[in-house]
CSV table of C-alpha atoms in Angstrom, one decimal:
chain,number,residue,atom,x,y,z
A,1,MET,CA,-3.0,-1.4,-3.0
A,2,LYS,CA,-3.8,-4.6,-1.0
A,3,ALA,CA,-1.4,-5.3,2.3
A,4,SER,CA,0.0,-8.5,0.6
A,5,ASP,CA,1.4,-6.3,-2.2
A,6,TRP,CA,3.0,-4.1,0.0
A,7,ILE,CA,4.6,-7.2,1.7
A,8,ASP,CA,5.5,-8.4,-1.7
A,9,GLN,CA,7.5,-5.3,-2.3
A,10,VAL,CA,9.4,-5.4,0.8
A,11,LYS,CA,10.1,-9.1,-0.1
A,12,THR,CA,11.3,-8.0,-3.6
A,13,ARG,CA,13.3,-5.2,-2.4
A,14,MET,CA,15.0,-7.1,0.3
A,15,GLY,CA,15.5,-10.1,-1.6
A,16,LEU,CA,13.3,-12.1,0.8
A,17,THR,CA,11.9,-15.4,-0.3
A,18,SER,CA,9.2,-16.1,2.5
A,19,ASP,CA,6.7,-14.4,4.3
A,20,TYR,CA,8.4,-15.8,7.2
A,21,ALA,CA,11.5,-13.8,6.3
A,22,ALA,CA,9.5,-10.8,5.4
A,23,ALA,CA,8.0,-10.8,9.0
A,24,ALA,CA,11.1,-10.9,10.7
A,25,ALA,CA,12.6,-8.1,8.7
A,26,LEU,CA,9.7,-6.0,9.5
A,27,GLY,CA,9.5,-7.1,13.1
A,28,ILE,CA,6.0,-8.4,13.1
A,29,ASN,CA,4.5,-11.5,13.9
A,30,ARG,CA,4.5,-14.1,11.4
A,31,SER,CA,0.6,-14.6,11.8
A,32,MET,CA,-0.1,-11.0,10.8
A,33,VAL,CA,1.8,-11.5,7.5
A,34,SER,CA,-0.3,-14.6,6.9
A,35,LYS,CA,-3.7,-12.5,7.7
A,36,TYR,CA,-2.5,-9.8,5.3
A,37,ARG,CA,-1.7,-12.6,2.7
A,38,ASN,CA,-4.9,-14.6,2.9
A,39,GLY,CA,-7.0,-11.1,2.9
A,40,ARG,CA,-8.5,-11.4,6.2
A,41,THR,CA,-6.7,-8.3,7.0
A,42,PRO,CA,-6.7,-6.5,3.6
A,43,THR,CA,-4.9,-3.4,4.6
A,44,LEU,CA,-1.8,-2.5,6.7
A,45,ASP,CA,-2.5,-0.7,10.0
A,46,GLU,CA,-0.5,2.5,10.4
A,47,ASP,CA,2.1,1.0,12.6
A,48,THR,CA,2.8,-1.5,9.9
A,49,ALA,CA,2.7,0.8,7.1
A,50,LEU,CA,5.3,2.8,8.9
A,51,LEU,CA,7.6,-0.2,9.4
A,52,VAL,CA,7.1,-0.9,5.5
A,53,ALA,CA,7.9,2.5,4.6
A,54,LYS,CA,11.1,2.1,6.4
A,55,ALA,CA,11.9,-1.1,4.8
A,56,LEU,CA,11.2,0.2,1.4
A,57,GLY,CA,12.9,3.7,2.0
A,58,GLU,CA,9.6,5.4,1.0
A,59,ARG,CA,7.6,8.4,2.6
A,60,PRO,CA,5.5,6.8,5.3
A,61,GLU,CA,2.5,9.0,4.6
A,62,ALA,CA,2.2,8.0,1.1
A,63,ILE,CA,1.8,4.3,2.2
A,64,ILE,CA,-0.5,5.5,5.0
A,65,LEU,CA,-2.6,7.3,2.3
A,66,ASP,CA,-2.8,4.4,0.1
A,67,GLN,CA,-4.0,2.1,2.7
A,68,ALA,CA,-6.6,4.4,3.8
A,69,ALA,CA,-7.7,4.5,0.2
A,70,GLU,CA,-8.1,0.9,0.3
A,71,ARG,CA,-10.5,1.1,3.3
A,72,VAL,CA,-13.0,3.7,2.1
A,73,HIS,CA,-16.0,3.0,0.3
A,74,SER,CA,-16.7,6.3,-1.4
A,75,PRO,CA,-15.1,6.4,-4.9
A,76,GLU,CA,-14.6,10.3,-4.4
A,77,VAL,CA,-12.8,9.7,-1.2
A,78,ARG,CA,-10.4,6.9,-2.8
A,79,ALA,CA,-9.8,9.0,-5.5
A,80,ALA,CA,-8.6,11.9,-3.5
A,81,LEU,CA,-6.4,9.6,-1.1
A,82,LEU,CA,-4.9,7.8,-4.1
A,83,ASP,CA,-4.2,11.3,-5.8
A,84,ALA,CA,-2.4,12.5,-2.6
A,85,ALA,CA,-0.6,9.4,-2.2
A,86,ARG,CA,0.5,9.7,-6.2
A,87,ARG,CA,1.6,13.3,-5.6
A,88,LEU,CA,4.0,11.9,-3.0
A,89,CYS,CA,5.2,9.6,-5.9
A,90,ILE,CA,4.9,6.3,-4.2
A,91,LEU,CA,2.7,5.0,-6.4
A,92,CYS,CA,4.3,5.8,-9.4
A,93,LYS,CA,6.5,3.0,-8.7
A,94,VAL,CA,3.8,0.3,-8.5
A,95,PRO,CA,2.8,-1.5,-11.6
A,96,ASN,CA,-0.7,-0.6,-12.8
A,97,ALA,CA,-1.4,1.8,-10.1
A,98,ILE,CA,-1.5,4.8,-12.2
A,99,GLU,CA,-4.3,2.9,-14.4
A,100,VAL,CA,-6.1,2.3,-11.1
A,101,ILE,CA,-5.7,6.1,-9.9
A,102,ALA,CA,-6.7,7.0,-13.6
A,103,SER,CA,-9.9,5.0,-13.6
A,104,TYR,CA,-11.1,6.6,-10.2
A,105,ALA,CA,-10.2,9.8,-11.5
A,106,ARG,CA,-12.4,9.5,-14.6
A,107,ALA,CA,-15.3,8.0,-12.6
A,108,THR,CA,-15.0,11.1,-9.9
A,109,GLY,CA,-13.7,13.7,-12.3
A,110,VAL,CA,-10.7,14.3,-10.0
A,111,SER,CA,-8.1,16.0,-12.1
A,112,LEU,CA,-4.7,14.2,-12.1
A,113,VAL,CA,-1.3,16.2,-12.3
A,114,GLY,CA,1.8,13.9,-13.0
A,115,CYS,CA,4.7,13.3,-10.3
């Protein structure tokens, strides 16, 4: 999932209406949220992933794994990371995430076990 999608999750969960409010709630610079939003920084760094996890009440390792998967180029590595994140059940809550994971699994032959 892209960093902007995680920011959107925070905004939805916290009832925030602006990126500025999301930045303030996360304790990060508004310009960083802008970089996430416009794709200049497509993935969360590990420290921001921890802040997002705390804001969402989710396991930080799952968000860190998801963002690592976004950064890799190898379909096999991406599938393995997404499968590990899915097993932590974070991505089960994200619309279309299961379909994305399943497509990588089909492409790489990785076996998926449900949450």
